[in-house]
Structure formats: structure tokens, C-alpha cells
Amino acid sequence: MERKVEGLRVQKQLELWRQKHAKGLSDVGNHLDTLGELNMRFLSDNFKELPSKNEGEYPNCLCCGDSLQACACSWEELLGAKPGSIARYLSLQGNPGMSVGLGCAMEALLESSSAKYHSALSIYWAHIVRVFALLKAREVTKFVALGGRLKPRQEMERRFPSLYLSIEETLQLLVVSNRNEKFEWDPKKARIYALSYGWHSKEHPDPTGITAKTVMEGLAGWAVSLEIRSVNKAEREEYLRLFLDERGGKREKREGEDDEESWMEHKFVRMSVNSLPEKVYRFPVYFQDYTSLHQWPRTPEEDTLFKKGLALLPCLYGNSDLDVIFLRCTEIPAEVEGVMNTTPYHKRGWTTFESRVASTKDEKFTAHFGPLVEGLIQCPLAPPAFQRLLQEKRPEEMSESNKEGFVVRFTNGLEDRPLVANLYRTFVLDTQVRLQKKINFWGRYKIATKKKGEMLGEYLSWFGKQSECEVECVDLEGLHLNDASLPPVAAGLRGLTKMWKLHLSFNRFGPSSLFVLEPLCQLKSEYPGALPMLSQPNPPCESLFKPHTGSIALREKKKNIGEIRLLLVPPLVLSDLDNHACSFIVAKSVLCTSPNGAARRTKRSEGPLGVCLSFFPVTPEHKTKRLPKSCEVHHTHFE
């Protein structure tokens, strides 16, 4: 009850504070949005120690206007944190520079448009302001090994408080930097593991404890080092022995106990406000909806926090921070008592949404536990296509529990479909469109079929239809694009009217597909002064280079070349071009597999030579082909 009253007090004071400092929050949030994805990942590198009163004058907090020390004290009081817990502030260099109190900066981050998706700090702050409730994975492992079944968040926080991070512990994790005093790379951060899984029944997501056991065992084996793995294994074995010694290895309710977990409550009492080790490198922090979001029945205040938590789920599952790991558990036991919902993971509404959002992350930062099914193979999906997926019906999917035959099902019926569709649309807009100058898909997907090409094409086309779209550069390198998948992708790119730079290297399409790029008249040279490519009609030319073409052969080719408007060259001929070809080849733009080499060549060129972008991969065999008249490109290609 005390925690509930304290939480209500914090929420009321937070709301008053947000209203009072709305302009400051907006200014700081807008500044964070301009930093870009990479800088946001390393935002914690910009925390500095609060100056003492004897260190002279320091700027006031840009958000609230108070001194940095007063700002820290105000936030400690508002959050109910131990005095001195906030000892840092955010200092960003630049023109202009920015000094913001930690609390103000993190509140602005949570209210930002795109910045919040690229930093684990937004997740930690969501815990501090009680929207999320983050758990210590090792404590959860102990709880599960002792035979515990997870309870709703409200009950878990009341009965087993040490399972959760305290405010002071979270503040410690929040300010950890991955750089040392010399600003050298020195990883020290904890990791957040966000679980995506299917509920086994409407009343309880894991009535048998199978999901918890699978995930905790999986996490122990997924640890980053053998040393940590051995520690995790030893701890788990110790807890299993304790369960065997004290309860005979049986999960049961004994006389005088309220339930099967009553006997272990004293083992999860919070003994201090901060029990974290000094070094928290890879310390596992855990999120699971049932224990991290307020569950039904909820008070009005808890319901407000629950809705805020739902809105922040894309920020959790789709966070690009390298210290946020997406956990996917597809284990759905069949014919087990208590398991009422056996719908596969990839046919569930919320898990489909979570996996779609997480597909924007690098695959290295996804851990998969359970069977891998074809439906989980991801590729970009436009919001309208995602909405169609949620509404798709098939006769073979009809059953007593799914009378309308939806392919993707929700436990709560139709009511969650518009909510999930809107969450996905907002996520794509915030992360891929708003304030974005570059779309970077480098090596993230395998677009090797016409169907996947159409999906990516629709995705890109949808971007161009949004009024907020300012995309200038698209990186499609390493996507396995081929003659079948490139045309629909190129068609989608036409809608990006402000795009002038396109990366297509390390793909697999041939010269016969180049004509589909001709309508992309918005492309231009990467270097100032060069003419836009594909803008003026010119006679087609034959390919110029064969393997190991020498300078003498190049000079002989000069007679038949004339003026070309787009020259594609592989790296194998760069040195020869540098030394000889530039003196006589006149090209209005160059499409090259090695941007650095092409840039050097541009400086030596006597003609209007520019460099556009990377294009084809290096493979052993170099072939040439005469291009059709419709393709006004001079081309050399590796197949």
C-alpha cells in the first residue's frame, strides 16, 4: 500500500512538473532528435560530474532554468530517491552547446520523437518514473529455480521487491559509459533483455512455468563470456539444491501458507537501496510484460501508466542500442494442463508486432529460444501491408475460438488490432521517416525473391507519400537484390523525390536489370559540381573493361567511347584508371564499387568526372555486356 501511495504521489508531481516546463522539455527533446542514431547510442558518454559549489559558475539547466545542483535535488525529492543519487548532468558539445540536469534530460528523451528509440536510457527512465518495472535477471533465475511462478507486477513488487531494480540502482546503470577517462572504448554497461512470447492462457501467461524456465536457462547459456556462463550455471544449480533441501523439490502449498510462493518471500526482501556490484558489465536486466506492466485489475492511475507502457513497447523491442537485446521465445506447449492457448507465436497479434518492430535491429542482438518457423523470417513491411496482415482471413484458419478465420489472432478479439496497427505506423514514422535524411538497411535483410522485393518496394514507396519525408540517402547494400527483386524496389524508390544518393553494392543483379534505375532522375553526384546522373539522353555504349585491362588497351578503346554519362567500374581497374584513363575518359558521373578510390580519381580528372555511389560486389569473374538503348549507362559488372 505504501508503494502504491508513493507511486501516486510521484505521478501527480510529475504531471505538474511537465506542465510547468513544457517548453524546456520540447527544446531539449528537439535537440536530442537532431543528434542521430549513432550519437544517441553513446549519449551516456556525455554525462559529467555535477560541479561543486566551490568550482565557480556553471550554466543552469536548459530545461528547468535552475542550477544543475538544484535541478538534481529537485528530481531526487520528486522521485523519492536517496539524496546524492543524482550526481551527473548531461553536457552536449556543439553550436550551441547544452547543459541539462539528468532528470530533465531523461524526461525530454522519453518525450522525444525519434531519439528515444536509439538509447537504452529511455528504458531505464521509463522504469524510474514507474511506467516499466525492470527486473534483475539473476534474481528471476533464483525465483524460478526455487519453484516460483511469476505473478502480476503489482503483486510481485509488493511481495518480492528485491527482484526489481531500485531507483538508486537504475540511476547507477543509467550513467555508466562505455568509454574510459581517455575516451577510449571500454565496455562497462549492463544489458536489457526484452522478452517477446505468447501467453498460454488469458488468465496467466505462463501457468506451468515452462516459458520462465526456457528463458532463464537460455539466458544463462547466451551470456557473452564463458566466465559469466559458468557463474550463471553455478548460481542456478545452487538455487535448485536449495529448493530440494527446503521443499524436497516439490512446488506445493503447505499448512499456514497463502500459496506455493509464500515460503520464499523472505528471500526477496530488499536489504538496501543499492545492492549492485561496482562493475555492472553485462549485468542482465529483464523485461516481461506480465511482471513489468501493470496488470488487471488496475486503478485509474495504474491504467494510465499501463497505456503509457504500451505506447513505449516499440521503444523497447525496436531499440537500436547495442545493449538492448530482443528475446523471442516461441515455445508453446501443447496438451499440458493449464495451457489454453496453443496458437503458434507467428500467428499471434502482439508477438507479430513485436517481431516486426525488432526486425529493424541487427540480428546479432536477437536471442531466439524455441522452434524457428518460416513465418518469422522478416523483411520490411509498410504500415498498410501490416494492417492488411492483421485483417487477413482464411477459411482453413476458422475454428471454435477463431470463427472469423483471422490468420493473426488476438486474445482480446478485435479491440487490439487498431491499437497495434497504430503503434506500428507510429514506430515506422518515428524511426524511418520523421527527421531522417538517410535510410540504412545495410545487410539487414535478404531480399532475394520478387515477393520480398515488392514488400520492400511498398515500404519505400510509403515513405515517399508521407509529408514529413526528407530522405536524401538510401543504403540498400548487401540485401541480395537480384534481377527478380530489384525492379519492384526501384519502383518504390521513385517516390523518394528528395533522394539524391543510393547505395547498391554487394547485391546480385546484372546489367539487364539496370534499366529499372533509369527513372530515378533525382539521383546526382556525391560531389559538388557534378551533374545529376540519368538526366540527359545519350547514345548507349559498350562496356569498357575486361579482366586486367591495361592502359594500352584503354587508350585503344578511347576511339570508340565518345562521351558517356554514367560510368560503372569495379575496384580491380581503379589503379589503372587512376594512372591513365582519367586523362581521356569523359564521364559526367561515376558509379563505382570503391567510393574512396573513386574520390581520389575525381581529383585527378581533367573532365567533368563525379562519383555517385557504390554499386556492385567483387566476385571472381568479370563480364561485359552491351546494354539496351533504353539504358543510358556505361557499365562494367561482376556476376
XYZ file of C-alpha atoms in Angstrom:
639
model
C 0.000 0.000 0.000
C 2.871 2.394 0.850
C 4.451 1.822 -2.564
C 1.102 2.433 -4.299
C 0.610 5.723 -2.407
C 4.194 6.766 -3.198
C 3.680 5.942 -6.868
C 0.507 8.040 -6.969
C 2.355 10.991 -5.390
C 5.168 10.747 -7.936
C 2.778 10.655 -10.897
C 0.860 13.727 -9.715
C 4.050 15.710 -9.151
C 5.489 14.583 -12.481
C 2.401 15.762 -14.331
C 2.595 19.176 -12.670
C 6.314 19.394 -13.475
C 5.725 18.503 -17.157
C 3.069 21.188 -17.490
C 5.322 23.801 -15.888
C 8.352 23.013 -18.060
C 6.663 22.016 -21.328
C 8.713 24.446 -23.442
C 12.024 23.383 -21.908
C 11.145 19.720 -22.454
C 10.273 20.414 -26.073
C 13.510 22.337 -26.715
C 15.718 19.627 -25.208
C 13.768 16.832 -26.911
C 14.110 18.529 -30.302
C 17.852 18.889 -29.741
C 18.171 15.188 -28.904
C 16.218 14.290 -32.045
C 18.821 16.071 -34.175
C 21.733 14.029 -32.792
C 21.042 10.971 -34.937
C 21.029 7.255 -34.175
C 24.765 6.748 -33.609
C 25.208 9.688 -31.235
C 22.146 8.633 -29.261
C 23.608 5.167 -28.692
C 26.526 6.829 -26.921
C 24.554 9.506 -25.116
C 25.785 8.306 -21.711
C 29.324 9.303 -22.749
C 28.157 12.906 -22.298
C 27.316 12.658 -18.599
C 29.578 14.745 -16.372
C 30.007 15.006 -12.616
C 27.935 17.727 -11.025
C 30.163 20.700 -10.161
C 30.601 21.560 -6.505
C 29.644 24.961 -5.150
C 33.341 25.892 -4.973
C 34.063 25.229 -8.653
C 32.854 28.585 -9.911
C 29.894 29.377 -12.104
C 28.250 26.715 -14.220
C 25.357 27.111 -16.642
C 21.858 26.474 -15.389
C 19.771 23.574 -16.639
C 18.487 24.431 -20.120
C 15.143 22.783 -19.369
C 14.018 23.976 -15.924
C 16.298 27.023 -15.555
C 17.560 26.016 -12.092
C 21.205 25.462 -11.250
C 22.392 21.970 -12.092
C 22.724 21.138 -8.384
C 19.228 22.437 -7.593
C 17.827 20.513 -10.559
C 19.374 17.279 -9.243
C 17.996 17.849 -5.727
C 14.527 18.589 -7.086
C 14.457 15.350 -9.055
C 15.726 13.295 -6.095
C 12.896 14.691 -3.979
C 10.295 14.208 -6.710
C 11.304 10.573 -7.335
C 11.804 9.721 -3.663
C 15.443 8.804 -4.323
C 18.231 8.836 -1.772
C 19.966 12.254 -1.578
C 23.095 12.250 -3.709
C 21.770 9.562 -6.067
C 21.821 12.006 -8.979
C 25.433 13.106 -9.269
C 25.674 13.793 -13.020
C 24.245 16.053 -15.661
C 24.124 15.917 -19.450
C 26.622 18.100 -21.303
C 26.441 18.179 -25.096
C 29.053 19.997 -27.143
C 28.157 21.854 -30.292
C 26.837 25.134 -31.512
C 25.059 25.788 -29.352
C 26.218 23.548 -26.520
C 23.725 22.245 -23.994
C 23.811 21.564 -20.251
C 20.771 19.822 -18.809
C 20.083 18.232 -15.457
C 19.900 14.447 -15.623
C 16.226 14.227 -14.699
C 15.199 16.932 -17.155
C 17.288 15.381 -19.938
C 15.824 11.913 -19.444
C 12.263 13.210 -19.239
C 12.864 15.079 -22.518
C 14.304 11.897 -24.038
C 11.161 9.956 -23.155
C 9.043 12.674 -24.791
C 11.243 12.921 -27.918
C 10.095 11.955 -31.398
C 12.887 9.623 -32.556
C 15.787 9.834 -30.084
C 14.133 7.537 -27.538
C 14.317 4.588 -29.963
C 18.114 4.679 -30.062
C 19.154 4.668 -26.409
C 18.694 2.259 -23.519
C 18.480 5.334 -21.284
C 14.843 5.840 -22.288
C 14.031 2.338 -20.988
C 15.815 2.935 -17.690
C 13.987 6.238 -17.253
C 10.634 4.590 -18.010
C 11.408 2.333 -15.024
C 12.390 5.251 -12.804
C 9.094 7.055 -13.486
C 7.235 3.752 -12.885
C 5.935 3.140 -16.403
C 8.034 -0.025 -16.730
C 9.281 -2.252 -13.922
C 12.655 -3.794 -14.800
C 13.815 -6.955 -13.050
C 17.243 -8.360 -12.236
C 17.522 -11.465 -14.394
C 19.674 -13.303 -11.847
C 17.058 -12.768 -9.155
C 14.380 -14.032 -11.538
C 16.531 -17.108 -12.192
C 16.669 -17.692 -8.439
C 12.902 -17.235 -8.116
C 12.191 -19.729 -10.917
C 14.742 -22.271 -9.643
C 13.022 -22.186 -6.238
C 9.782 -23.254 -7.904
C 8.183 -19.825 -8.156
C 5.508 -18.902 -10.684
C 5.531 -15.292 -11.826
C 2.716 -13.068 -10.558
C 1.244 -9.795 -11.871
C 3.522 -6.790 -11.481
C 1.595 -5.257 -8.590
C 1.839 -8.455 -6.523
C 5.467 -9.147 -7.436
C 6.573 -5.642 -6.411
C 4.767 -5.976 -3.082
C 5.849 -9.499 -2.145
C 9.250 -9.877 -3.837
C 10.708 -6.353 -4.061
C 14.371 -7.370 -4.458
C 13.536 -8.883 -7.853
C 13.261 -5.330 -9.172
C 15.795 -2.572 -9.691
C 15.512 0.233 -7.163
C 15.604 3.843 -8.332
C 19.154 4.190 -6.994
C 20.297 1.045 -8.818
C 18.708 2.224 -12.048
C 20.379 5.623 -11.770
C 23.712 3.819 -11.394
C 23.108 1.793 -14.573
C 21.830 4.825 -16.459
C 25.038 6.882 -16.220
C 27.529 4.095 -16.990
C 29.643 4.910 -20.043
C 31.381 2.501 -22.403
C 34.414 4.792 -22.560
C 37.178 5.400 -20.021
C 38.656 8.693 -18.860
C 40.774 8.880 -22.038
C 37.578 8.413 -24.062
C 38.827 5.031 -25.267
C 36.367 2.187 -25.903
C 35.953 0.264 -22.653
C 32.603 -1.620 -22.426
C 31.096 -1.459 -18.955
C 27.329 -1.291 -19.476
C 24.567 -3.604 -18.325
C 22.239 -5.240 -20.844
C 18.465 -5.100 -21.090
C 16.696 -8.268 -22.284
C 13.154 -7.659 -23.579
C 11.036 -10.821 -23.804
C 8.500 -11.455 -26.568
C 6.375 -14.584 -26.072
C 2.853 -15.907 -26.408
C 0.504 -16.055 -23.440
C -0.586 -19.634 -22.691
C -3.925 -18.565 -21.226
C -5.927 -15.382 -20.823
C -5.668 -15.532 -17.031
C -1.926 -16.244 -16.774
C 0.746 -16.108 -19.499
C 2.777 -18.986 -18.072
C 0.689 -21.138 -15.703
C 3.091 -24.091 -15.933
C 6.313 -22.062 -15.656
C 7.620 -23.518 -18.943
C 8.313 -20.122 -20.517
C 10.164 -18.827 -17.459
C 12.298 -21.966 -17.273
C 13.091 -21.896 -21.012
C 14.054 -18.224 -20.963
C 16.152 -18.319 -17.805
C 18.058 -21.399 -18.967
C 18.501 -19.802 -22.374
C 19.810 -16.569 -20.901
C 22.339 -18.449 -18.794
C 23.761 -20.050 -21.933
C 23.534 -16.919 -24.068
C 25.838 -14.863 -21.851
C 28.665 -13.024 -23.546
C 31.581 -14.917 -21.966
C 32.325 -18.417 -20.721
C 33.161 -16.954 -17.316
C 29.713 -15.367 -16.947
C 28.054 -18.522 -18.280
C 29.784 -20.650 -15.656
C 28.762 -18.222 -12.900
C 25.135 -18.285 -14.106
C 25.139 -22.079 -14.214
C 26.659 -22.368 -10.735
C 24.115 -19.922 -9.260
C 21.198 -21.773 -10.821
C 22.445 -25.140 -9.534
C 22.810 -23.631 -6.062
C 19.172 -22.455 -6.093
C 17.957 -25.863 -7.307
C 19.795 -27.538 -4.397
C 18.214 -25.049 -2.002
C 14.763 -25.879 -3.399
C 15.495 -29.567 -2.965
C 16.771 -29.129 0.603
C 13.995 -26.854 1.860
C 10.978 -28.112 -0.097
C 12.022 -31.545 -1.289
C 11.997 -30.228 -4.843
C 8.184 -30.028 -4.756
C 6.123 -26.983 -5.556
C 3.280 -27.094 -3.048
C 1.216 -25.048 -0.643
C 1.709 -26.166 2.924
C -0.384 -25.558 6.005
C -0.366 -21.920 7.084
C 0.868 -20.678 3.699
C -1.166 -18.457 1.378
C 0.250 -20.027 -1.784
C 3.189 -22.011 -3.184
C 5.478 -18.938 -3.116
C 4.835 -17.806 0.474
C 7.829 -19.698 1.896
C 10.316 -17.784 -0.278
C 9.141 -14.212 0.381
C 11.848 -13.631 2.995
C 14.500 -14.457 0.394
C 13.461 -11.494 -1.782
C 13.288 -8.697 0.762
C 15.171 -5.556 -0.304
C 18.013 -5.184 2.184
C 19.492 -1.952 0.762
C 18.634 0.677 -1.837
C 21.588 -0.413 -3.973
C 22.985 -3.940 -3.978
C 24.516 -3.824 -7.464
C 28.190 -4.670 -7.892
C 30.552 -1.789 -8.633
C 31.222 -3.220 -12.091
C 27.997 -3.931 -13.977
C 29.396 -5.049 -17.338
C 26.698 -7.208 -18.995
C 24.627 -7.233 -15.806
C 21.341 -8.721 -17.080
C 18.215 -6.572 -16.725
C 14.934 -8.243 -17.678
C 11.570 -7.089 -19.056
C 8.465 -9.268 -19.304
C 5.055 -7.697 -19.827
C 3.284 -9.641 -17.058
C 5.748 -8.588 -14.372
C 6.826 -5.248 -15.894
C 3.479 -3.642 -16.821
C 0.509 -3.072 -14.525
C -1.962 -5.948 -14.902
C -5.710 -6.175 -14.469
C -7.378 -5.195 -12.165
C -5.797 -1.726 -12.311
C -6.513 1.541 -10.514
C -7.117 4.575 -12.775
C -3.529 5.718 -12.127
C -2.168 2.252 -12.938
C -4.277 2.134 -16.080
C -2.743 5.424 -17.232
C 0.757 4.017 -16.655
C -0.215 0.794 -18.435
C -1.289 2.707 -21.547
C 1.942 4.710 -21.471
C 3.812 1.415 -21.237
C 2.023 0.022 -24.297
C 2.928 3.164 -26.245
C 6.592 2.681 -25.288
C 6.788 -1.003 -26.285
C 8.228 -0.140 -29.741
C 10.921 1.863 -27.944
C 11.754 -1.303 -26.003
C 11.562 -4.046 -28.641
C 12.831 -1.915 -31.527
C 15.548 -0.047 -29.629
C 18.731 0.179 -31.710
C 21.008 0.469 -28.662
C 23.551 -2.366 -28.728
C 22.831 -3.090 -25.068
C 19.144 -3.863 -25.644
C 18.568 -7.499 -26.646
C 15.329 -8.794 -28.139
C 14.385 -12.173 -26.619
C 11.996 -14.256 -28.690
C 10.533 -17.365 -27.047
C 8.386 -19.426 -29.435
C 7.893 -22.369 -27.071
C 4.147 -23.120 -26.865
C 3.481 -26.412 -25.032
C 0.593 -28.495 -26.333
C -1.651 -30.801 -24.320
C -0.380 -29.516 -20.973
C -2.753 -28.752 -18.122
C -3.321 -25.014 -17.774
C -2.270 -24.191 -21.340
C -5.449 -22.991 -23.045
C -3.972 -21.054 -25.968
C -1.721 -23.057 -28.296
C -1.712 -20.555 -31.177
C 1.807 -20.503 -32.701
C 3.998 -17.499 -31.953
C 3.990 -16.214 -35.546
C 0.171 -16.229 -35.707
C -0.356 -14.073 -32.627
C -1.055 -10.357 -32.923
C 1.204 -8.887 -30.266
C 4.153 -11.189 -30.957
C 3.855 -10.466 -34.696
C 4.008 -6.768 -33.880
C 6.960 -7.207 -31.509
C 8.955 -9.236 -34.028
C 8.197 -6.781 -36.844
C 9.422 -3.899 -34.721
C 12.513 -5.848 -33.617
C 13.364 -6.728 -37.231
C 14.856 -3.232 -37.531
C 17.610 -4.374 -35.143
C 20.776 -6.148 -36.195
C 20.267 -9.932 -35.997
C 23.203 -10.233 -33.587
C 21.081 -8.534 -30.943
C 18.222 -11.023 -31.065
C 18.191 -14.198 -28.972
C 15.785 -16.909 -30.098
C 14.558 -19.674 -27.775
C 12.289 -22.385 -29.142
C 11.447 -23.622 -32.651
C 12.194 -21.266 -35.543
C 9.370 -21.124 -38.084
C 9.182 -19.736 -41.611
C 6.774 -17.005 -40.589
C 9.493 -15.335 -38.519
C 11.751 -14.620 -41.499
C 11.491 -10.861 -41.592
C 11.604 -8.219 -44.244
C 10.422 -4.591 -44.147
C 6.660 -4.243 -44.087
C 4.870 -0.981 -44.855
C 2.218 0.067 -42.298
C -0.631 -0.515 -44.807
C 0.754 -4.007 -45.508
C 0.990 -4.672 -41.760
C -2.630 -3.612 -41.355
C -3.646 -5.956 -44.187
C -1.776 -8.760 -42.425
C -3.749 -8.129 -39.228
C -7.037 -8.201 -41.149
C -6.260 -11.242 -43.344
C -8.724 -14.144 -43.102
C -8.549 -17.687 -44.469
C -11.145 -20.484 -44.343
C -8.585 -23.006 -43.097
C -7.907 -20.813 -40.029
C -11.529 -20.958 -38.839
C -12.137 -22.735 -35.533
C -14.339 -22.536 -32.458
C -12.054 -19.895 -30.941
C -11.384 -18.155 -34.291
C -14.760 -18.148 -36.020
C -13.847 -15.382 -38.465
C -10.706 -17.174 -39.638
C -8.123 -14.495 -38.862
C -4.573 -15.562 -39.736
C -3.195 -13.344 -36.969
C -5.149 -13.696 -33.737
C -5.583 -11.609 -30.610
C -6.668 -12.941 -27.237
C -8.843 -9.845 -26.804
C -10.527 -10.253 -30.183
C -10.779 -7.232 -32.466
C -10.092 -4.482 -29.959
C -6.281 -4.726 -30.110
C -5.986 -4.700 -33.918
C -6.319 -0.933 -34.461
C -4.111 -0.275 -31.422
C -1.295 -2.500 -32.696
C -1.606 -1.176 -36.264
C -1.318 2.396 -34.987
C 1.675 1.548 -32.772
C 3.465 0.032 -35.759
C 2.695 3.001 -38.013
C 3.952 5.439 -35.379
C 7.136 3.405 -34.910
C 7.936 3.386 -38.644
C 7.210 7.102 -38.942
C 9.352 7.989 -35.918
C 12.335 5.791 -36.780
C 12.406 5.795 -40.592
C 10.686 8.982 -41.784
C 10.498 11.907 -39.371
C 13.742 13.905 -39.212
C 15.503 11.173 -41.191
C 17.899 12.063 -44.005
C 19.153 8.512 -44.501
C 17.547 5.071 -44.600
C 20.114 2.424 -43.731
C 19.240 -1.220 -44.486
C 22.847 -2.339 -44.998
C 22.957 -6.155 -44.776
C 19.852 -6.262 -42.590
C 17.555 -8.321 -44.823
C 17.738 -10.895 -47.608
C 15.607 -9.565 -50.474
C 16.219 -12.380 -52.958
C 12.700 -13.004 -54.309
C 10.206 -10.929 -56.256
C 7.732 -11.108 -53.356
C 10.227 -9.678 -50.884
C 11.233 -7.067 -53.444
C 7.594 -6.000 -53.676
C 7.389 -5.777 -49.878
C 10.492 -3.585 -49.693
C 9.278 -1.531 -52.663
C 5.940 -0.819 -50.971
C 7.805 0.058 -47.766
C 9.971 2.636 -49.568
C 7.052 3.956 -51.608
C 5.051 4.558 -48.421
C 7.901 6.703 -47.060
C 7.681 8.987 -50.073
C 3.950 9.517 -49.556
C 4.448 10.944 -46.060
C 4.549 14.731 -45.809
C 7.348 14.505 -43.222
C 9.676 12.556 -45.542
C 13.052 14.285 -46.034
C 15.083 11.198 -47.013
C 18.104 12.047 -49.180
C 20.143 8.840 -48.989
C 19.117 5.174 -49.121
C 21.568 2.358 -48.345
C 20.482 -0.987 -49.812
C 23.891 -2.641 -49.745
C 24.189 -6.357 -49.083
C 20.476 -7.187 -49.426
C 20.930 -9.952 -52.058
C 18.935 -7.895 -54.569
C 18.768 -9.742 -57.898
C 17.112 -9.430 -61.309
C 13.780 -10.516 -59.810
C 13.736 -8.345 -56.687
C 15.392 -5.133 -57.937
C 12.582 -3.856 -60.253
C 9.877 -3.520 -57.547
C 12.430 -1.976 -55.179
C 13.441 0.571 -57.828
C 9.768 1.348 -58.415
C 9.366 2.083 -54.711
C 12.380 4.395 -54.732
C 10.748 6.682 -57.299
C 8.522 8.129 -54.603
C 11.522 9.427 -52.638
C 11.718 12.656 -54.608
C 14.406 14.213 -52.386
C 16.723 11.195 -52.588
C 19.933 12.012 -54.421
C 22.200 9.244 -53.156
C 21.714 5.492 -53.387
C 23.969 2.640 -52.237
C 23.518 -0.699 -54.014
C 26.838 -2.503 -53.701
C 27.157 -6.153 -52.663
C 23.988 -7.204 -54.481
C 23.425 -9.777 -57.198
C 21.566 -8.220 -60.114
C 23.042 -7.999 -63.602
C 23.258 -5.459 -66.433
C 19.885 -6.497 -67.824
C 18.216 -5.003 -64.741
C 19.886 -1.611 -64.883
C 17.133 -0.071 -66.996
C 14.881 -0.040 -63.904
C 17.149 2.613 -62.376
C 16.689 4.991 -65.308
C 13.537 6.669 -63.888
C 15.472 7.626 -60.730
C 16.290 11.012 -62.208
C 16.598 12.554 -58.743
C 19.976 10.854 -58.209
C 23.009 13.082 -58.564
C 26.720 13.032 -57.878
C 28.031 12.741 -54.364
C 30.440 15.578 -55.103
C 29.523 19.249 -55.645
C 29.629 20.439 -59.223
C 28.959 17.084 -60.846
C 25.876 16.743 -62.988
C 22.885 14.638 -61.930
C 23.048 11.124 -63.278
C 20.377 9.686 -65.558
C 19.208 13.162 -66.513
C 20.165 13.634 -70.160
C 19.717 11.118 -73.001
C 22.973 9.923 -74.584
C 23.843 7.178 -77.032
C 24.446 3.831 -75.317
C 27.992 2.438 -75.217
C 29.542 -0.965 -74.835
C 31.161 -1.964 -71.548
C 34.708 -0.775 -71.390
C 36.731 -3.057 -69.177
C 37.613 -6.725 -69.150
C 39.697 -8.522 -66.529
C 43.144 -6.968 -66.112
C 42.571 -4.452 -68.889
C 45.813 -2.483 -69.285
C 46.348 1.178 -70.031
C 47.283 0.497 -73.674
C 44.002 -1.313 -74.250
C 42.166 1.545 -72.575
C 43.744 4.062 -74.905
C 42.675 1.944 -77.882
C 39.129 1.942 -76.569
C 39.136 5.737 -76.471
C 38.383 5.967 -80.186
C 35.074 4.146 -79.770
C 33.927 5.568 -76.444
C 32.839 9.116 -77.063
C 31.129 10.860 -74.179
C 29.383 8.697 -71.600
C 27.075 9.915 -68.893
C 27.411 7.182 -66.276
C 30.468 5.016 -65.781
C 30.370 1.921 -63.549
C 33.750 0.476 -62.622
C 34.977 -2.307 -60.294
C 37.912 -1.912 -57.876
C 40.218 -4.162 -59.922
C 40.658 -1.432 -62.517
C 40.879 1.537 -60.159
C 44.666 1.746 -60.068
C 44.867 1.622 -63.848
C 42.158 4.259 -64.146
C 43.931 6.472 -61.651
C 47.132 6.435 -63.667
C 45.899 6.512 -67.243
C 42.204 6.556 -68.011
C 41.221 9.833 -66.403
C 43.241 11.806 -68.913
C 40.968 10.862 -71.767
C 37.701 9.368 -70.478
C 34.984 11.992 -70.260
C 32.189 10.943 -67.924
C 29.552 13.082 -66.317
C 29.256 10.787 -63.309
C 30.739 7.566 -61.991
C 29.103 4.611 -60.300
C 31.826 2.694 -58.512
C 32.395 -0.224 -56.130
C 35.032 1.680 -54.196
C 33.991 5.205 -53.163
C 37.435 6.009 -51.744
C 39.242 5.081 -54.932
C 36.701 6.965 -56.997
C 37.139 10.036 -54.848
C 40.896 10.013 -55.477
C 40.269 9.646 -59.176
C 37.895 12.593 -59.195
C 40.629 14.919 -58.007
C 42.922 13.834 -60.873
C 40.298 14.003 -63.578
C 40.619 16.569 -66.351
C 36.968 16.179 -67.322
C 33.630 16.665 -65.544
C 34.029 13.421 -63.602
C 31.930 12.887 -60.458
C 31.212 9.992 -58.133
C 27.697 8.828 -57.378
C 27.658 5.726 -55.219
C 28.794 2.193 -54.536
C 27.161 -0.424 -56.713
C 28.320 -3.971 -57.393
C 30.142 -6.651 -55.381
C 33.558 -8.008 -56.194
C 33.371 -11.567 -57.493
C 35.953 -13.618 -59.415
C 34.502 -13.359 -62.914
C 34.261 -10.029 -64.712
C 31.936 -9.980 -67.692
C 30.878 -7.246 -70.081
C 27.678 -6.806 -71.968
C 26.241 -4.315 -74.421
C 23.336 -2.515 -72.797
C 19.945 -1.838 -74.405
C 19.341 1.608 -75.852
C 16.849 2.371 -73.113
C 19.601 2.038 -70.531
C 21.818 5.072 -70.917
C 24.561 3.741 -68.697
C 28.153 2.788 -69.320
C 28.617 -0.346 -67.282
C 31.155 -2.875 -66.085
C 29.846 -5.646 -63.900
C 30.905 -8.626 -61.814
C 28.483 -11.537 -61.922
